[in-house]
């Protein structure tokens, strides 16, 4: 059984979500406060987080930033505001999806299932651990969902990891934003191409911190590729 964590301060909303998700066969733990949920997440063993942006003790986006410092667990934001700023910010800082209130619990359950189906393999020993492959100074360990550059592990968010994995699989190939979105995002239609640019930007900064070179090339009007002659 998969364990979900719900961090939501409004009891009426939490009740509805708990009922819907438990009916779908998930084990759901509910916390009203951000710091309580975070403490629980530090213990591990959670498959996905549903996080309300407006909590009494913390802003959900700030909470997500802290969470991404130690965990890549998939995360869906619950947001009361429908404006694009919120959505983009949520994706920028490592959220996997967002649901705008009011929402149907069934829609939330459906999105959770999509994300869980396509999630990155979790950390820890795997019975058939694929060997790490090395290419252009990058070393990939799929079973650990880890990529190293010149021997240093890269502190990647979930989307940075998935984008880099895609680029590494086809060095030199140019990917348009729409193609990247299609290959990497769980629900491309709910996202924005600008989110790709944002993740590419933070990914570049992390690569540059290890190697002083431009490893991802921008092809104006076309997209991005991994630089192979570097
Ligand atoms: Ca709230």
Coordinates of N, CA and C and ligand atoms in Angstrom, one line a residue:
X1 N 0.8 -1.2 0.0 CA 0.0 0.0 0.0 C 0.9 1.3 0.0
X2 N 0.5 2.2 -0.8 CA 1.3 3.4 -0.9 C 0.8 4.5 0.2
X3 N 1.8 5.1 0.8 CA 1.5 6.1 1.8 C 1.6 7.5 1.3
X4 N 0.5 8.2 1.5 CA 0.5 9.6 1.1 C 0.4 10.5 2.3
X5 N 1.0 11.7 2.2 CA 1.0 12.6 3.3 C 0.1 13.8 2.9
X6 N -0.8 14.2 3.7 CA -1.6 15.4 3.4 C -1.3 16.5 4.4
X7 N -0.9 17.6 4.0 CA -0.7 18.7 4.9 C -1.7 19.8 4.5
X8 N -2.7 20.0 5.3 CA -3.8 20.9 5.0 C -4.4 21.3 6.4
X9 N -4.6 22.6 6.6 CA -5.1 23.1 7.9 C -6.6 23.1 8.0
X10 N -7.3 23.1 6.9 CA -8.8 23.1 6.9 C -9.4 21.7 7.0
X11 N -10.0 21.5 8.2 CA -10.5 20.1 8.5 C -11.5 19.7 7.4
X12 N -12.4 20.6 7.0 CA -13.4 20.1 6.0 C -12.8 19.7 4.7
X13 N -11.8 20.4 4.3 CA -11.1 20.0 3.0 C -10.4 18.7 3.2
X14 N -9.7 18.7 4.4 CA -8.9 17.5 4.7 C -9.8 16.2 4.7
X15 N -10.9 16.3 5.4 CA -11.9 15.2 5.5 C -12.2 14.7 4.1
X16 N -12.6 15.6 3.2 CA -13.0 15.2 1.9 C -11.9 14.5 1.1
X17 N -10.6 15.0 1.3 CA -9.5 14.4 0.6 C -9.2 13.0 1.2
X18 N -9.2 13.0 2.5 CA -8.9 11.7 3.2 C -9.8 10.6 2.8
X19 N -11.1 11.0 2.7 CA -12.1 10.0 2.4 C -11.9 9.5 0.9
X20 N -11.7 10.4 0.0 CA -11.5 10.1 -1.4 C -10.3 9.2 -1.6
X21 N -9.2 9.6 -1.0 CA -7.9 8.9 -1.2 C -7.9 7.5 -0.5
X22 N -8.5 7.4 0.6 CA -8.6 6.1 1.3 C -9.5 5.2 0.6
X23 N -10.5 5.7 -0.1 CA -11.4 4.9 -0.9 C -10.6 4.3 -2.1
X24 N -9.7 5.1 -2.5 CA -8.8 4.6 -3.7 C -7.8 3.6 -3.3
X25 N -7.7 3.3 -2.0 CA -6.8 2.3 -1.5 C -5.4 2.8 -1.0
X26 N -5.3 4.2 -0.8 CA -4.1 4.7 -0.3 C -4.1 4.8 1.2
X27 N -3.0 4.6 1.9 CA -2.9 5.0 3.3 C -2.5 6.5 3.3
X28 N -3.3 7.2 4.1 CA -3.1 8.7 4.1 C -2.9 9.2 5.5
X29 N -1.8 9.9 5.7 CA -1.5 10.5 7.0 C -1.8 12.0 6.9
X30 N -2.5 12.6 7.9 CA -2.9 14.0 7.8 C -2.2 14.8 8.8
X31 N -1.7 15.9 8.4 CA -1.1 16.9 9.4 C -1.7 18.3 9.1
X32 N -2.0 19.0 10.1 CA -2.6 20.4 10.0 C -1.5 21.4 9.8
X33 N -0.3 21.2 10.3 CA 0.7 22.2 10.3 C 1.9 21.8 9.5
X34 N 2.6 22.8 8.9 CA 3.7 22.5 8.0 C 4.8 21.9 8.7
X35 N 5.2 22.4 9.9 CA 6.3 21.8 10.6 C 6.1 20.4 11.1
X36 N 4.8 20.0 11.3 CA 4.5 18.7 11.7 C 4.7 17.7 10.5
X37 N 4.2 18.2 9.4 CA 4.3 17.4 8.2 C 5.8 17.2 7.8
X38 N 6.6 18.3 7.9 CA 8.0 18.2 7.6 C 8.7 17.2 8.5
X39 N 8.4 17.2 9.7 CA 9.0 16.3 10.7 C 8.7 14.9 10.3
X40 N 7.5 14.6 9.9 CA 7.1 13.3 9.5 C 7.9 12.9 8.2
X41 N 8.0 13.8 7.3 CA 8.7 13.6 6.0 C 10.2 13.2 6.2
X42 N 10.8 13.8 7.2 CA 12.2 13.5 7.5 C 12.4 12.0 7.9
X43 N 11.3 11.4 8.3 CA 11.4 10.0 8.7 C 11.4 9.1 7.5
X44 N 11.0 9.6 6.3 CA 10.9 8.8 5.1 C 9.7 7.9 5.0
X45 N 9.7 7.1 3.9 CA 8.6 6.1 3.8 C 7.3 6.7 3.3
X46 N 7.4 7.9 2.7 CA 6.2 8.6 2.1 C 6.3 8.5 0.6
X47 N 5.2 8.1 -0.1 CA 5.3 8.0 -1.5 C 4.9 9.3 -2.3
X48 N 4.1 10.1 -1.7 CA 3.7 11.4 -2.3 C 3.1 12.3 -1.3
X49 N 3.3 13.6 -1.5 CA 2.8 14.6 -0.6 C 1.8 15.5 -1.3
X50 N 0.7 15.8 -0.6 CA -0.3 16.8 -1.0 C -0.1 17.9 0.0
X51 N 0.3 19.1 -0.5 CA 0.6 20.2 0.3 C -0.2 21.5 0.0
X52 N -0.9 21.9 1.0 CA -1.6 23.2 0.9 C -0.6 24.3 1.0
X53 N -0.8 25.3 0.1 CA 0.1 26.4 0.0 C -0.1 27.4 1.2
X54 N -1.4 27.6 1.6 CA -1.7 28.5 2.7 C -1.9 27.8 4.0
X55 N -0.8 27.7 4.8 CA -0.8 27.0 6.1 C -0.6 28.1 7.2
X56 N -1.2 27.8 8.4 CA -1.0 28.8 9.5 C 0.4 29.1 9.9
X57 N 1.2 28.1 9.8 CA 2.6 28.2 10.3 C 3.7 28.4 9.3
X58 N 3.3 28.2 8.0 CA 4.3 28.2 7.0 C 3.7 28.4 5.6
X59 N 4.4 29.0 4.7 CA 4.0 29.0 3.3 C 4.4 27.7 2.6
X60 N 3.5 27.1 1.9 CA 3.7 25.8 1.3 C 4.9 25.8 0.3
X61 N 5.2 26.9 -0.4 CA 6.3 27.0 -1.3 C 7.6 26.9 -0.5
X62 N 7.6 27.7 0.6 CA 8.8 27.7 1.5 C 9.1 26.3 2.0
X63 N 8.0 25.7 2.4 CA 8.1 24.3 3.0 C 8.7 23.3 1.9
X64 N 8.2 23.5 0.7 CA 8.7 22.6 -0.4 C 10.2 22.8 -0.6
X65 N 10.6 24.1 -0.5 CA 12.1 24.3 -0.7 C 12.9 23.6 0.4
X66 N 12.4 23.6 1.6 CA 13.1 22.9 2.7 C 13.0 21.4 2.4
X67 N 11.9 20.9 2.0 CA 11.7 19.5 1.7 C 12.7 19.0 0.6
X68 N 12.8 19.8 -0.4 CA 13.7 19.5 -1.5 C 15.2 19.4 -1.1
X69 N 15.5 20.0 0.0 CA 16.8 19.9 0.6 C 17.2 18.5 1.0
X70 N 16.2 17.6 1.3 CA 16.5 16.3 1.7 C 15.7 15.2 1.1
X71 N 14.7 15.6 0.2 CA 13.9 14.5 -0.3 C 13.3 14.9 -1.7
X72 N 13.2 13.9 -2.6 CA 12.7 14.2 -3.9 C 11.3 13.5 -4.0
X73 N 10.6 13.3 -2.9 CA 9.3 12.7 -2.9 C 8.4 13.5 -3.8
X74 N 7.6 12.9 -4.7 CA 6.6 13.7 -5.5 C 5.7 14.5 -4.7
X75 N 5.3 15.7 -5.2 CA 4.5 16.7 -4.4 C 3.5 17.4 -5.3
X76 N 2.3 17.4 -4.8 CA 1.2 18.2 -5.4 C 0.8 19.3 -4.5
X77 N 0.8 20.5 -5.1 CA 0.3 21.7 -4.3 C -1.2 21.8 -4.4
X78 N -1.8 22.2 -3.2 CA -3.2 22.7 -3.2 C -3.1 24.2 -3.1
X79 N -3.6 24.9 -4.1 CA -3.6 26.3 -4.1 C -4.9 26.9 -4.2
X80 N -5.2 28.0 -3.4 CA -6.5 28.6 -3.5 C -6.6 29.6 -4.6
X81 N -5.4 30.1 -5.1 CA -5.5 31.1 -6.2 C -5.1 30.4 -7.5
X82 N -5.9 30.9 -8.5 CA -5.7 30.3 -9.8 C -4.7 31.0 -10.7
X83 N -4.0 32.0 -10.2 CA -3.2 32.8 -11.1 C -1.9 32.0 -11.4
X84 N -1.4 32.3 -12.6 CA -0.2 31.6 -13.2 C 1.0 31.7 -12.3
X85 N 1.2 32.8 -11.6 CA 2.3 33.0 -10.8 C 2.5 31.9 -9.8
X86 N 1.4 31.6 -9.2 CA 1.5 30.5 -8.2 C 1.9 29.2 -8.8
X87 N 1.3 28.9 -10.0 CA 1.6 27.6 -10.6 C 3.1 27.5 -11.0
X88 N 3.6 28.6 -11.7 CA 5.0 28.6 -12.1 C 5.9 28.5 -10.9
X89 N 5.6 29.3 -9.9 CA 6.4 29.3 -8.7 C 6.5 27.8 -8.1
X90 N 5.3 27.2 -8.1 CA 5.2 25.9 -7.6 C 6.1 24.9 -8.3
X91 N 6.1 25.0 -9.7 CA 6.9 24.1 -10.5 C 8.4 24.4 -10.4
X92 N 8.6 25.7 -10.3 CA 10.0 26.2 -10.2 C 10.7 25.6 -9.0
X93 N 10.0 25.5 -7.9 CA 10.7 25.1 -6.7 C 10.6 23.6 -6.4
X94 N 10.1 22.9 -7.4 CA 10.2 21.4 -7.2 C 8.9 20.7 -7.0
X95 N 7.7 21.4 -7.2 CA 6.5 20.7 -7.2 C 6.3 19.9 -8.5
X96 N 5.5 18.8 -8.4 CA 5.2 18.0 -9.6 C 4.0 18.4 -10.3
X97 N 3.0 19.0 -9.5 CA 1.7 19.3 -10.1 C 1.1 20.2 -9.1
X98 N -0.1 20.8 -9.4 CA -0.8 21.6 -8.5 C -2.3 21.4 -8.8
X99 N -3.1 21.6 -7.8 CA -4.6 21.5 -8.0 C -5.1 22.8 -7.4
X100 N -6.0 23.5 -8.1 CA -6.6 24.7 -7.6 C -7.9 24.5 -6.9
X101 N -8.0 25.1 -5.7 CA -9.3 24.9 -5.0 C -10.3 25.9 -5.6
X102 N -11.6 25.5 -5.7 CA -12.1 24.2 -5.3 C -11.8 23.1 -6.4
X103 N -11.6 21.9 -6.0 CA -11.3 20.9 -6.9 C -12.1 19.6 -6.6
X104 N -12.1 18.7 -7.5 CA -12.8 17.5 -7.2 C -11.8 16.5 -6.7
X105 N -12.1 15.8 -5.5 CA -11.2 14.8 -4.9 C -10.9 13.7 -5.9
X106 N -11.8 13.4 -6.9 CA -11.5 12.4 -7.9 C -10.4 12.8 -8.8
X107 N -10.4 14.1 -9.1 CA -9.4 14.7 -10.0 C -8.0 14.6 -9.3
X108 N -8.0 15.0 -8.0 CA -6.8 14.9 -7.3 C -6.3 13.5 -7.2
X109 N -7.2 12.5 -7.0 CA -6.8 11.1 -6.9 C -6.2 10.7 -8.3
X110 N -6.8 11.1 -9.4 CA -6.3 10.7 -10.7 C -4.9 11.3 -11.0
X111 N -4.7 12.5 -10.6 CA -3.3 13.1 -10.7 C -2.3 12.4 -9.9
X112 N -2.7 12.0 -8.7 CA -1.7 11.3 -7.8 C -1.3 10.0 -8.5
X113 N -2.3 9.3 -9.1 CA -2.0 8.0 -9.7 C -1.1 8.2 -10.9
X114 N -1.3 9.2 -11.7 CA -0.4 9.4 -12.8 C 1.0 9.7 -12.4
X115 N 1.2 10.5 -11.4 CA 2.5 10.8 -10.9 C 3.2 9.6 -10.3
X116 N 2.5 8.8 -9.5 CA 3.1 7.6 -8.9 C 3.5 6.6 -9.9
X117 N 2.7 6.5 -11.0 CA 3.0 5.5 -12.0 C 4.3 5.9 -12.7
X118 N 4.6 7.2 -12.9 CA 5.8 7.6 -13.7 C 6.9 8.1 -12.8
X119 N 6.9 7.9 -11.5 CA 7.9 8.5 -10.7 C 9.3 7.9 -10.9
X120 N 10.2 8.7 -10.5 CA 11.6 8.3 -10.6 C 11.8 7.1 -9.6
X121 N 12.6 6.1 -9.9 CA 12.8 5.0 -8.9 C 13.4 5.6 -7.6
X122 N 12.9 5.2 -6.5 CA 13.3 5.7 -5.2 C 14.7 5.3 -4.8
X123 N 15.3 6.0 -3.9 CA 16.6 5.7 -3.4 C 16.6 4.3 -2.7
X124 N 17.8 3.8 -2.5 CA 17.9 2.5 -1.8 C 18.3 1.4 -2.7
X125 N 18.7 0.3 -2.1 CA 19.2 -0.9 -2.9 C 18.0 -1.4 -3.7
X126 N 18.3 -1.8 -4.9 CA 17.4 -2.4 -5.8 C 17.8 -3.8 -6.2
X127 N 16.9 -4.7 -6.3 CA 17.3 -6.1 -6.6 C 18.1 -6.2 -7.9
X128 N 17.7 -5.4 -8.9 CA 18.5 -5.5 -10.1 C 19.1 -4.1 -10.4
X129 N 20.1 -3.7 -9.6 CA 20.6 -2.4 -9.8 C 21.4 -2.3 -11.1
X130 N 20.9 -1.4 -12.0 CA 21.6 -1.2 -13.2 C 22.9 -0.5 -13.0
X131 N 24.0 -1.0 -13.7 CA 25.3 -0.4 -13.5 C 25.3 1.1 -13.9
X132 N 26.1 1.8 -13.2 CA 26.3 3.2 -13.5 C 26.9 3.3 -14.9
X133 N 26.4 4.2 -15.7 CA 27.0 4.4 -17.1 C 27.7 5.8 -17.1
X134 N 28.8 5.9 -17.8 CA 29.6 7.1 -17.8 C 29.6 7.6 -19.2
X135 N 29.4 8.9 -19.4 CA 29.3 9.5 -20.7 C 29.6 11.0 -20.6
X136 N 30.6 11.5 -21.3 CA 31.0 12.9 -21.3 C 31.2 13.4 -19.9
X137 N 31.7 12.6 -19.0 CA 32.0 13.0 -17.6 C 30.8 12.8 -16.7
X138 N 29.6 12.5 -17.3 CA 28.4 12.2 -16.4 C 28.4 10.8 -16.1
X139 N 28.0 10.5 -14.8 CA 27.8 9.1 -14.4 C 26.4 9.0 -13.9
X140 N 25.7 8.1 -14.5 CA 24.3 7.9 -14.1 C 24.1 6.6 -13.3
X141 N 23.4 6.7 -12.2 CA 23.0 5.5 -11.4 C 21.5 5.5 -11.3
X142 N 20.8 4.9 -12.3 CA 19.4 5.0 -12.4 C 18.7 4.4 -11.1
X143 N 19.2 3.4 -10.5 CA 18.6 2.8 -9.4 C 18.6 3.7 -8.2
X144 N 19.6 4.6 -8.2 CA 19.7 5.6 -7.1 C 19.1 6.9 -7.5
X145 N 18.7 7.0 -8.8 CA 18.2 8.3 -9.3 C 19.2 9.4 -9.1
X146 N 20.5 9.0 -9.4 CA 21.5 10.0 -9.1 C 22.4 10.2 -10.3
X147 N 22.8 11.4 -10.6 CA 23.7 11.7 -11.7 C 24.9 12.5 -11.1
X148 N 26.1 12.0 -11.4 CA 27.3 12.7 -11.0 C 28.0 13.4 -12.2
X149 N 28.6 14.5 -12.0 CA 29.4 15.1 -13.0 C 30.8 15.3 -12.5
X150 N 31.8 14.7 -13.3 CA 33.2 14.7 -12.9 C 33.3 14.2 -11.5
X151 N 32.6 13.2 -11.1 CA 32.7 12.5 -9.8 C 31.8 13.1 -8.7
X152 N 31.3 14.3 -9.0 CA 30.5 14.9 -7.9 C 29.0 14.7 -8.1
X153 N 28.3 14.2 -7.1 CA 26.8 14.1 -7.2 C 26.2 15.4 -7.4
X154 N 25.2 15.5 -8.3 CA 24.5 16.8 -8.6 C 23.3 16.8 -7.7
X155 N 23.1 17.9 -7.0 CA 21.9 18.1 -6.1 C 20.7 18.5 -7.0
X156 N 20.1 17.6 -7.7 CA 19.1 17.9 -8.7 C 17.7 17.8 -8.1
X157 N 16.8 18.6 -8.5 CA 15.3 18.4 -8.2 C 14.8 17.3 -9.2
X158 N 13.6 16.9 -8.9 CA 13.1 15.8 -9.7 C 13.0 16.2 -11.2
X159 N 12.6 17.4 -11.5 CA 12.5 17.8 -13.0 C 13.9 18.0 -13.6
X160 N 14.8 18.6 -12.8 CA 16.2 18.8 -13.3 C 16.8 17.4 -13.7
X161 N 16.5 16.5 -12.8 CA 17.0 15.1 -13.0 C 16.5 14.5 -14.2
X162 N 15.2 14.6 -14.4 CA 14.5 14.0 -15.6 C 14.9 14.7 -16.9
X163 N 15.1 16.0 -16.9 CA 15.5 16.7 -18.1 C 17.0 16.3 -18.4
X164 N 17.8 16.3 -17.4 CA 19.2 15.9 -17.7 C 19.3 14.5 -18.2
X165 N 18.6 13.6 -17.6 CA 18.5 12.2 -18.0 C 18.1 12.1 -19.5
X166 N 17.1 12.9 -19.9 CA 16.7 12.9 -21.3 C 17.8 13.4 -22.2
X167 N 18.4 14.5 -21.8 CA 19.5 15.0 -22.7 C 20.7 14.1 -22.8
X168 N 21.0 13.4 -21.7 CA 22.1 12.5 -21.7 C 21.8 11.2 -22.6
X169 N 20.6 10.9 -22.7 CA 20.2 9.7 -23.4 C 20.5 9.9 -24.9
X170 N 20.5 11.2 -25.4 CA 20.7 11.5 -26.8 C 21.6 12.7 -26.9
X171 N 22.9 12.5 -26.6 CA 23.8 13.7 -26.6 C 23.8 14.4 -28.0
X172 N 23.7 15.7 -28.0 CA 23.7 16.4 -29.3 C 22.4 16.6 -29.9
X173 N 21.4 15.8 -29.6 CA 20.1 16.0 -30.2 C 19.5 17.2 -29.6
X174 N 18.8 18.0 -30.5 CA 18.1 19.2 -30.0 C 16.7 18.9 -29.7
X175 N 16.3 19.2 -28.5 CA 14.9 19.0 -28.0 C 14.2 20.3 -27.9
X176 N 13.0 20.4 -28.4 CA 12.2 21.6 -28.3 C 11.6 21.6 -26.9
X177 N 11.1 22.8 -26.4 CA 10.5 22.8 -25.1 C 9.3 21.9 -25.0
X178 N 8.5 21.9 -26.1 CA 7.3 21.0 -26.1 C 7.7 19.5 -26.0
X179 N 8.8 19.2 -26.7 CA 9.3 17.8 -26.7 C 9.7 17.4 -25.3
X180 N 10.5 18.3 -24.7 CA 11.0 18.1 -23.3 C 9.8 17.9 -22.4
X181 N 8.9 18.8 -22.5 CA 7.7 18.8 -21.6 C 6.9 17.4 -21.8
X182 N 6.8 17.0 -23.1 CA 6.1 15.8 -23.4 C 6.8 14.6 -22.8
X183 N 8.1 14.6 -22.9 CA 8.9 13.4 -22.4 C 9.0 13.4 -20.9
X184 N 9.0 14.5 -20.3 CA 9.4 14.6 -18.8 C 8.2 14.8 -17.9
X185 N 7.3 15.7 -18.3 CA 6.2 16.0 -17.4 C 5.1 15.0 -17.3
X186 N 4.6 14.8 -16.1 CA 3.5 13.8 -15.9 C 2.2 14.3 -16.6
X187 N 1.9 15.6 -16.5 CA 0.7 16.1 -17.1 C 1.1 17.4 -17.9
X188 N 1.6 17.2 -19.1 CA 2.2 18.3 -19.9 C 1.1 19.4 -20.1
X189 N -0.1 19.1 -20.3 CA -1.1 20.0 -20.6 C -1.4 21.0 -19.4
X190 N -1.0 20.6 -18.2 CA -1.3 21.4 -17.1 C -0.1 22.3 -16.7
X191 N 1.0 22.1 -17.5 CA 2.2 22.9 -17.2 C 2.4 24.0 -18.3
X192 N 3.5 24.6 -18.2 CA 3.8 25.7 -19.1 C 5.2 25.5 -19.6
X193 N 5.4 25.9 -20.9 CA 6.8 25.7 -21.5 C 7.8 26.6 -20.8
X194 N 7.4 27.7 -20.2 CA 8.3 28.5 -19.4 C 8.9 27.7 -18.3
X195 N 8.2 26.8 -17.8 CA 8.7 25.9 -16.7 C 9.9 25.2 -17.1
X196 N 10.0 24.8 -18.4 CA 11.2 24.1 -18.9 C 12.4 25.0 -18.8
X197 N 12.2 26.3 -19.3 CA 13.3 27.2 -19.2 C 13.8 27.4 -17.8
X198 N 12.9 27.5 -16.9 CA 13.3 27.7 -15.5 C 14.1 26.5 -15.0
X199 N 13.7 25.3 -15.3 CA 14.4 24.1 -14.8 C 15.8 24.0 -15.5
X200 N 15.8 24.4 -16.8 CA 17.1 24.4 -17.5 C 18.1 25.4 -16.9
X201 N 17.5 26.5 -16.5 CA 18.4 27.6 -15.9 C 19.0 27.1 -14.6
X202 N 18.2 26.5 -13.7 CA 18.7 26.0 -12.4 C 19.7 24.8 -12.6
X203 N 19.3 24.0 -13.6 CA 20.2 22.8 -13.9 C 21.5 23.3 -14.4
X204 N 21.6 24.3 -15.3 CA 22.8 24.8 -15.8 C 23.7 25.3 -14.6
X205 N 23.1 26.1 -13.7 CA 23.8 26.6 -12.6 C 24.5 25.5 -11.8
X206 N 23.8 24.4 -11.6 CA 24.3 23.3 -10.9 C 25.5 22.6 -11.6
X207 N 25.3 22.5 -12.9 CA 26.4 21.9 -13.7 C 27.6 22.8 -13.7
X208 N 27.4 24.1 -13.8 CA 28.5 25.0 -13.9 C 29.3 25.1 -12.5
X209 N 28.6 24.8 -11.5 CA 29.2 24.8 -10.1 C 30.3 23.6 -10.1
X210 N 30.1 22.6 -10.9 CA 31.0 21.5 -11.0 C 32.1 21.7 -12.1
X211 N 31.6 22.1 -13.2 CA 32.5 22.2 -14.4 C 32.3 23.5 -15.0
X212 N 33.3 24.3 -15.2 CA 33.2 25.7 -15.8 C 33.1 25.6 -17.3
X213 N 31.9 25.1 -17.7 CA 31.7 25.0 -19.2 C 30.2 25.1 -19.4
X214 N 29.8 25.4 -20.6 CA 28.3 25.5 -21.0 C 27.9 24.1 -21.5
X215 N 27.4 23.2 -20.7 CA 27.1 21.9 -21.1 C 25.7 21.7 -21.7
X216 N 24.9 22.7 -21.5 CA 23.6 22.6 -22.2 C 23.5 23.8 -23.1
X217 N 23.3 23.5 -24.4 CA 23.3 24.6 -25.4 C 21.9 25.0 -25.7
X218 N 21.7 26.3 -25.9 CA 20.4 26.8 -26.3 C 20.4 27.0 -27.8
X219 N 19.4 26.4 -28.5 CA 19.3 26.6 -29.9 C 18.1 27.5 -30.1
X220 N 18.4 28.8 -30.5 CA 17.3 29.8 -30.5 C 16.1 29.4 -31.3
X221 N 14.9 29.4 -30.8 CA 13.7 29.1 -31.5 C 13.5 27.6 -31.6
X222 N 14.5 26.8 -31.2 CA 14.4 25.3 -31.4 C 14.3 24.6 -30.1
X223 N 15.3 24.9 -29.2 CA 15.2 24.2 -27.9 C 16.6 24.0 -27.3
X224 N 16.9 22.9 -26.7 CA 18.1 22.6 -26.0 C 18.7 21.3 -26.4
X225 N 20.1 21.3 -26.2 CA 20.7 20.0 -26.4 C 21.9 19.9 -25.4
X226 N 22.4 18.7 -25.2 CA 23.6 18.5 -24.4 C 24.8 18.8 -25.3
X227 N 25.7 19.6 -24.9 CA 26.9 19.9 -25.7 C 27.8 18.7 -25.6
X228 N 28.2 18.2 -26.8 CA 29.0 16.9 -26.8 C 30.4 17.1 -27.2
X229 N 30.8 18.3 -27.7 CA 32.2 18.6 -28.0 C 33.0 19.2 -26.9
X230 N 32.4 19.3 -25.7 CA 33.1 20.0 -24.6 C 34.0 19.0 -23.8
Ligands
LIG1 CA1 -5.1 26.5 4.1

